[in-house]
PDB file of C-alpha atoms in Angstrom:
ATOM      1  CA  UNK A  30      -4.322 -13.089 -14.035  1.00  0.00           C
ATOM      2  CA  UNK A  31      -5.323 -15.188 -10.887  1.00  0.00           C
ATOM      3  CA  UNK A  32      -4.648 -18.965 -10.679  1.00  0.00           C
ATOM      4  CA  UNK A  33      -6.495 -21.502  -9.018  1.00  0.00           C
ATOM      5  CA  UNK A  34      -4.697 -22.924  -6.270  1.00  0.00           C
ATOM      6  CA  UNK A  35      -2.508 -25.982  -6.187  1.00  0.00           C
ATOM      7  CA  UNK A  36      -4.412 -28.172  -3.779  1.00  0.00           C
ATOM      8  CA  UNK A  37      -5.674 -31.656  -3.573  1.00  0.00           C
ATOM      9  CA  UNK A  38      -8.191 -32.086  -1.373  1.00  0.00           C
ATOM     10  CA  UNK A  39     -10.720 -34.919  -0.472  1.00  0.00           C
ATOM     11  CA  UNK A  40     -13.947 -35.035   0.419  1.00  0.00           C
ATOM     12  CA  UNK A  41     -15.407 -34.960   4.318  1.00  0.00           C
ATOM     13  CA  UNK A  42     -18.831 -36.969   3.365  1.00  0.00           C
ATOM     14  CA  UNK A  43     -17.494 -39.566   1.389  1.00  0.00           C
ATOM     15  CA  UNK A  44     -13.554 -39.811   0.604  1.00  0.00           C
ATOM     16  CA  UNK A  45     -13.640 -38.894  -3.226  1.00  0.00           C
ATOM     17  CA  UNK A  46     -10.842 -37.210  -4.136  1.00  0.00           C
ATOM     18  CA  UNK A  47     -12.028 -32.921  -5.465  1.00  0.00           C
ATOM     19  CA  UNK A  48     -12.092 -32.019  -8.587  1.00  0.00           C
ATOM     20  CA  UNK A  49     -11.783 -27.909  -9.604  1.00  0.00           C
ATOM     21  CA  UNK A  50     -15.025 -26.339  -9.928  1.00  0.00           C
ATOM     22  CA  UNK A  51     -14.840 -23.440 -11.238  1.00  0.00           C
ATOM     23  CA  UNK A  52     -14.451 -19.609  -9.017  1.00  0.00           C
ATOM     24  CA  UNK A  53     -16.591 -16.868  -8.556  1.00  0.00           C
ATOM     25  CA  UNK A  54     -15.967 -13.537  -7.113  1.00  0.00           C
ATOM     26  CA  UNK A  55     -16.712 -12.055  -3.873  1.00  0.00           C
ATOM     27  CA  UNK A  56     -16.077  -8.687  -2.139  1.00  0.00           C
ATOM     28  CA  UNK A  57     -13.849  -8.262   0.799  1.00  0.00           C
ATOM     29  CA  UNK A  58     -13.596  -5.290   2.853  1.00  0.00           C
ATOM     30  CA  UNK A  59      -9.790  -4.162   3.803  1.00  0.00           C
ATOM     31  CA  UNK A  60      -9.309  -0.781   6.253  1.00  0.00           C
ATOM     32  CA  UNK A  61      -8.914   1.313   3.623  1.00  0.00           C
ATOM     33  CA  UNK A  62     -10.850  -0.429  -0.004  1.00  0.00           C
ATOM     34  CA  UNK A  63     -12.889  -3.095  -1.055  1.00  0.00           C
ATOM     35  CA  UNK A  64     -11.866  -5.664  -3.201  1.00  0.00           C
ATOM     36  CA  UNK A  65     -12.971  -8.239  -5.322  1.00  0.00           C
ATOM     37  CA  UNK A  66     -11.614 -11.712  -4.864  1.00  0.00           C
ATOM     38  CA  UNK A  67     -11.799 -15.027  -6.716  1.00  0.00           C
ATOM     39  CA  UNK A  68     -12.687 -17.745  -4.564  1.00  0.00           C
ATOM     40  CA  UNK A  69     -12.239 -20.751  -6.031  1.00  0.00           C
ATOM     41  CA  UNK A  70     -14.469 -23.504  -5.909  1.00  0.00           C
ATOM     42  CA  UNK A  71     -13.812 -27.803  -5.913  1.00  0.00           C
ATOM     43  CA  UNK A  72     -16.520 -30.597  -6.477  1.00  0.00           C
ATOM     44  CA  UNK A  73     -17.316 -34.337  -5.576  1.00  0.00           C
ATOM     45  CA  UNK A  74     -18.150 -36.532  -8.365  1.00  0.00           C
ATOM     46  CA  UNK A  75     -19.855 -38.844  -6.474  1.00  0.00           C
ATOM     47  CA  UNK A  76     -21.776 -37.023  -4.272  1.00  0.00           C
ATOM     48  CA  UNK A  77     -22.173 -33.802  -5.307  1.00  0.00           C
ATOM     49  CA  UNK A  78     -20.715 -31.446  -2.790  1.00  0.00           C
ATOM     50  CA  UNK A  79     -19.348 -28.272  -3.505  1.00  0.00           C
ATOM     51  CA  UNK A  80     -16.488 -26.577  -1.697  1.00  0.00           C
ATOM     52  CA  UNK A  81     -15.199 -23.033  -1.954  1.00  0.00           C
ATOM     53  CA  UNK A  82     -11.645 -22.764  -0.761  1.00  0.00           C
ATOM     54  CA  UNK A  83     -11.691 -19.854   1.466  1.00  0.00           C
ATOM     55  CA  UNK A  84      -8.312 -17.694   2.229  1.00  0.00           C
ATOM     56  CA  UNK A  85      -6.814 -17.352   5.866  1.00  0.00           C
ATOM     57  CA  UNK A  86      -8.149 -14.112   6.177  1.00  0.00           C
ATOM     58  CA  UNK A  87     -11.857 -14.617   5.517  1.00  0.00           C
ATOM     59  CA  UNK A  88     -14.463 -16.635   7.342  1.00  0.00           C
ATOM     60  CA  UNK A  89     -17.817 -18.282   5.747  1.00  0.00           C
ATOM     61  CA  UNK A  90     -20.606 -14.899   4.800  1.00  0.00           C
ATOM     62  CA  UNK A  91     -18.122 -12.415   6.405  1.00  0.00           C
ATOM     63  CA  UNK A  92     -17.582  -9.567   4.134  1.00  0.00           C
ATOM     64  CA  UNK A  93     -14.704  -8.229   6.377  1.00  0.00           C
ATOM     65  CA  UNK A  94     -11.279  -9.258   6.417  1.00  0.00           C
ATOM     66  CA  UNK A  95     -10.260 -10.817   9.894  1.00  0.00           C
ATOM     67  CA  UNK A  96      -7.345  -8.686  10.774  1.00  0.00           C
ATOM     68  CA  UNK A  97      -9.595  -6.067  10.478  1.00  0.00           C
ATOM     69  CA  UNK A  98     -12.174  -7.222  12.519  1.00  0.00           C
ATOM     70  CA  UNK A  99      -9.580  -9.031  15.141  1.00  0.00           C
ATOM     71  CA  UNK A 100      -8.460  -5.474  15.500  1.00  0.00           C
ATOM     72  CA  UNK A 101     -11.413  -4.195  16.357  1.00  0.00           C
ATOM     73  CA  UNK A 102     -12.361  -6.883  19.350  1.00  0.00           C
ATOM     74  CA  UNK A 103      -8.544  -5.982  20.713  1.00  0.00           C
ATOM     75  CA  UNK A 104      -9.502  -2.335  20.813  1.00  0.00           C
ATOM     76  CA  UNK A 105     -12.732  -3.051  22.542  1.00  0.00           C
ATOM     77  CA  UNK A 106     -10.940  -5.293  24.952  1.00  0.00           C
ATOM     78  CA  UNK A 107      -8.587  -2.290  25.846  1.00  0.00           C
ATOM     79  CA  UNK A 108     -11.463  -0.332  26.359  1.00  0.00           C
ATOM     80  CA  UNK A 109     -11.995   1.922  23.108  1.00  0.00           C
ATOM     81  CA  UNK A 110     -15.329   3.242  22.618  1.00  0.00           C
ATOM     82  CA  UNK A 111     -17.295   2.077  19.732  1.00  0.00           C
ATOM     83  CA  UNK A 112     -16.681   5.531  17.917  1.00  0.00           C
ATOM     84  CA  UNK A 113     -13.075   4.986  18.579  1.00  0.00           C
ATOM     85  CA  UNK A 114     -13.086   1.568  16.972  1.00  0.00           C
ATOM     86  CA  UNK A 115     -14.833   2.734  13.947  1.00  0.00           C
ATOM     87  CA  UNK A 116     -12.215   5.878  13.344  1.00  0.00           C
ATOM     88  CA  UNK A 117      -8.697   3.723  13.854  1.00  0.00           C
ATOM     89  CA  UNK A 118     -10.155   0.806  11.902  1.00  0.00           C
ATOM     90  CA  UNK A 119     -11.943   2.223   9.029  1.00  0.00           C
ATOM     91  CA  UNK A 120     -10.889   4.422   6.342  1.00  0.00           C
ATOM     92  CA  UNK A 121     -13.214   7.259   5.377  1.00  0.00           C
ATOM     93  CA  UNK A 122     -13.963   5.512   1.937  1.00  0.00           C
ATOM     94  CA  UNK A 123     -14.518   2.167   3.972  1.00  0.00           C
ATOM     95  CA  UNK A 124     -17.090   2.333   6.387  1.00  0.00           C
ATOM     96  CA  UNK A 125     -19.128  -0.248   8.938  1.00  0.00           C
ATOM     97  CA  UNK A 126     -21.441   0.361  11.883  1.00  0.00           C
ATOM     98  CA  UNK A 127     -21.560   0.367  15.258  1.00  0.00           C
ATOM     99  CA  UNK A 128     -24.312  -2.633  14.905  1.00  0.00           C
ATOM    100  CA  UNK A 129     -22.028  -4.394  12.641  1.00  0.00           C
ATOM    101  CA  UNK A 130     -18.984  -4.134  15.397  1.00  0.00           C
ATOM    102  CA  UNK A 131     -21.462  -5.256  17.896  1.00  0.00           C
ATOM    103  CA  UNK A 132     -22.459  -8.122  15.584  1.00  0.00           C
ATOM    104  CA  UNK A 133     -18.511  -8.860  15.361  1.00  0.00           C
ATOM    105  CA  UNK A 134     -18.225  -8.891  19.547  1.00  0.00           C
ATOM    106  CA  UNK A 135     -21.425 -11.064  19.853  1.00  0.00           C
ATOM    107  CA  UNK A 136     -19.734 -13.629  17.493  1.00  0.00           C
ATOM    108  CA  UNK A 137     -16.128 -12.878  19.074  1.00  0.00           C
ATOM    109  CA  UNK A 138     -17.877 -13.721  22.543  1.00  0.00           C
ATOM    110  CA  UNK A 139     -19.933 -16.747  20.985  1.00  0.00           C
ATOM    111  CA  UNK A 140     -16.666 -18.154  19.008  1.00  0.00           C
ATOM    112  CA  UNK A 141     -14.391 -18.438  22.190  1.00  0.00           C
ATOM    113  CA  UNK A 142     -15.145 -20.666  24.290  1.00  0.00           C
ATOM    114  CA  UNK A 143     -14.579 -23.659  21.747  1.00  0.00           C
ATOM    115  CA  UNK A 144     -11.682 -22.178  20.063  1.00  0.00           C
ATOM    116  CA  UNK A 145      -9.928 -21.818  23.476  1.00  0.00           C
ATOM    117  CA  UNK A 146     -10.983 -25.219  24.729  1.00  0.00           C
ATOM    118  CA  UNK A 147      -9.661 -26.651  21.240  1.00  0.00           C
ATOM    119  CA  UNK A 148      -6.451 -24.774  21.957  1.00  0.00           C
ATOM    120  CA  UNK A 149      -6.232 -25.736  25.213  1.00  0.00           C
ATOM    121  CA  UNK A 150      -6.504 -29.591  23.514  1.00  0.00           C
ATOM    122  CA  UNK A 151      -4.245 -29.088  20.773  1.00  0.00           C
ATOM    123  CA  UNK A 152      -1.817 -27.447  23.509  1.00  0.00           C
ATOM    124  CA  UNK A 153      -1.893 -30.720  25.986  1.00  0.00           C
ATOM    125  CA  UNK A 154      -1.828 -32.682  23.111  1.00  0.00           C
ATOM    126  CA  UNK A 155       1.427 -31.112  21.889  1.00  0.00           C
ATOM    127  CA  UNK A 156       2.891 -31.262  25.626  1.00  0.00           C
ATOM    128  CA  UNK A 157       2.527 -28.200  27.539  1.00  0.00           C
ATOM    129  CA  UNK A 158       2.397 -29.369  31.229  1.00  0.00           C
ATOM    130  CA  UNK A 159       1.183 -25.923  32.417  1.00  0.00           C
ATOM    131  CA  UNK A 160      -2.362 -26.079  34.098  1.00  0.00           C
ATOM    132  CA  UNK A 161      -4.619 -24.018  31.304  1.00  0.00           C
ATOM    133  CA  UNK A 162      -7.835 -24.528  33.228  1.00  0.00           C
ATOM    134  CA  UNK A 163      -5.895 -22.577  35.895  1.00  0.00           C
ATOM    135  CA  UNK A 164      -5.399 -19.570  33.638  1.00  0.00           C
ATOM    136  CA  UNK A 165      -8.956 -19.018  33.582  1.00  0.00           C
ATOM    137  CA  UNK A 166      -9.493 -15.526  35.330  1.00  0.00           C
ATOM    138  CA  UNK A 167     -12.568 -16.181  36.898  1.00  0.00           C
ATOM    139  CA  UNK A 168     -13.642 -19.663  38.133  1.00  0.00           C
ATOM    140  CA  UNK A 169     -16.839 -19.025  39.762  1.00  0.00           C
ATOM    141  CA  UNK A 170     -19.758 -17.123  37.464  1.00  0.00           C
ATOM    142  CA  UNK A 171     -17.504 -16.008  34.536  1.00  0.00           C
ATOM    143  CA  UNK A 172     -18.620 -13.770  31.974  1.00  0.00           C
ATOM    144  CA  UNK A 173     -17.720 -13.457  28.248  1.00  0.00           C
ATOM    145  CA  UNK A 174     -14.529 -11.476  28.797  1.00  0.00           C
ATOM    146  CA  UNK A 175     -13.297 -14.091  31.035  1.00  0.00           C
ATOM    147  CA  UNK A 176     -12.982 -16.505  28.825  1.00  0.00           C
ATOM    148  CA  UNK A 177     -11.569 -13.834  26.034  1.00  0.00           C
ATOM    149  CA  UNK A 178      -8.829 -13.440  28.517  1.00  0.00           C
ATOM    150  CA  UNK A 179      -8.431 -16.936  28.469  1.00  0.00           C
ATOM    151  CA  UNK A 180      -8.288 -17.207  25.123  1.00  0.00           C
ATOM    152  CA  UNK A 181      -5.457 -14.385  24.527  1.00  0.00           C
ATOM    153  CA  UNK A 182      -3.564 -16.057  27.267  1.00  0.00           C
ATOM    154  CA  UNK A 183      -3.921 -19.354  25.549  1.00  0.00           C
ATOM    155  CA  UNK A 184      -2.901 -17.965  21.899  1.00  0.00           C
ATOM    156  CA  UNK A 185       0.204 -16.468  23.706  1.00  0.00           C
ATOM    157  CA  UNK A 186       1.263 -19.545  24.778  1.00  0.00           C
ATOM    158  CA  UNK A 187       0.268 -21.330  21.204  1.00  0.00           C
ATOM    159  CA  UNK A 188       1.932 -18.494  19.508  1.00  0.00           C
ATOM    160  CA  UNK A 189       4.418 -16.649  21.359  1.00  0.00           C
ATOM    161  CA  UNK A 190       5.530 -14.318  19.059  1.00  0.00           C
ATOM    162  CA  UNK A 191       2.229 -13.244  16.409  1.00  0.00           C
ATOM    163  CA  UNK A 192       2.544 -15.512  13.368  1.00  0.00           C
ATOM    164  CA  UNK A 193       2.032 -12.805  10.893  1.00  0.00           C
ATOM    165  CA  UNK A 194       0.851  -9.432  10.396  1.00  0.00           C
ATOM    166  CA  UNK A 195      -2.457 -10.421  10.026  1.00  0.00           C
ATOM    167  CA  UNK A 196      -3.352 -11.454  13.564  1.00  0.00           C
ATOM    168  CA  UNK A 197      -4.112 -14.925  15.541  1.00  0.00           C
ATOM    169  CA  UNK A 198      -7.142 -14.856  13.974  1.00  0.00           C
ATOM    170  CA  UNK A 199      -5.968 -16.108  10.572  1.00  0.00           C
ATOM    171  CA  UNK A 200      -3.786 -18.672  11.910  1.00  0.00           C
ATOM    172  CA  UNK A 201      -6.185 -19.601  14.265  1.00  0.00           C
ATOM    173  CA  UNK A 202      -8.643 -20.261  11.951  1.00  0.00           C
ATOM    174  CA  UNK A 203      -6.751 -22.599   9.551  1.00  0.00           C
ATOM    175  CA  UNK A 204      -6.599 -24.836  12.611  1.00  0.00           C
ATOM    176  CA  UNK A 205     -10.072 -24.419  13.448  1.00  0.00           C
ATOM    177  CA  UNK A 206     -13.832 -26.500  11.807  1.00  0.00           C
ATOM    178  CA  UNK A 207     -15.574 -23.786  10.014  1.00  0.00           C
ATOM    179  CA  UNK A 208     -18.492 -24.115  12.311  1.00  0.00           C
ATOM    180  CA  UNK A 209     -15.586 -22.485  15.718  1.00  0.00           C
ATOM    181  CA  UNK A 210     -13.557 -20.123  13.587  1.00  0.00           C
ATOM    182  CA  UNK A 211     -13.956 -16.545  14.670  1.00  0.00           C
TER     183      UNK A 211
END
């Protein structure tokens, strides 16, 4: 039997504190099955917003969990070929394409710039003297793997040792708007 969560929460637009909503089910893709979750929902009274209380390890309309997908990205980044991705990250009875991994890099690529330059703030913020612009491989012209080398070399630094098995994405993301998560 699931249970909602034990959170209170208020809202962004206008300060009212949530009330529970309600939950409703949605299906999330692992490596090796699909499941079906209950994500569980929270209302303002006064006015009217709805809020689904997402889990670490999803992001808004992605039906993919985000180790799995983090996974993938890190194999491309090493130089795996698409095929390759699709085999060591995908169980036979799970499957994706190579569009939807491309779809995954093009938001990967999109994604981080502001969650690095966030990280970068929330890293000066906390005290790191270190110069992080510095760390950016390529100053002049840089491409999209520039600044995700930037980015890994940031998260080391955030997270020196990886705060769980399921990737920097996760914990990323609960420190990220929903609008930058990746």
């Amino acid at each position: 039997m699931d249970h909602p969560p034990d959170v209170l929460l208020d809202c962004e637009d206008c300060g009212c504190r949530l009330h529970k909503h309600g939950r409703y089910y949605r299906s999330v893709t692992t490596k090796r099955e699909m499941l079906r979750i209950p994500i569980y929902r929270q209302y303002c009274p006064d006015c009217g917003t709805t809020v689904s209380l997402l889990p670490d390890f999803l992001v808004p309309w992605a039906r993919c969990v985000t180790w799995v997908r983090e996974a993938a990205m890190v194999r491309r980044q090493k130089g795996f070929t698409w095929r390759q991705i699709l085999t060591s990250t995908a169980s036979p009875s799970v499957r994706y394409s190579r569009r939807t991994l491309k779809r995954w890099r093009k938001r990967y690529e999109q994604k981080a710039a502001s969650a690095a330059m966030r990280l970068a703030s929330q890293l000066t913020r906390a005290g790191y003297d270190g110069d992080l612009l510095g760390m950016y491989p390529e100053k002049i012209n840089p491409g999209p793997a520039d600044t995700l080398n930037w980015l890994q070399k940031l998260l080391s630094i955030y997270c020196p040792v990886k705060p769980w098995r399921r990737g920097y994405w996760a914990f990323l993301n609960t420190r990220l708007p929903v609008a930058e998560q990746l």
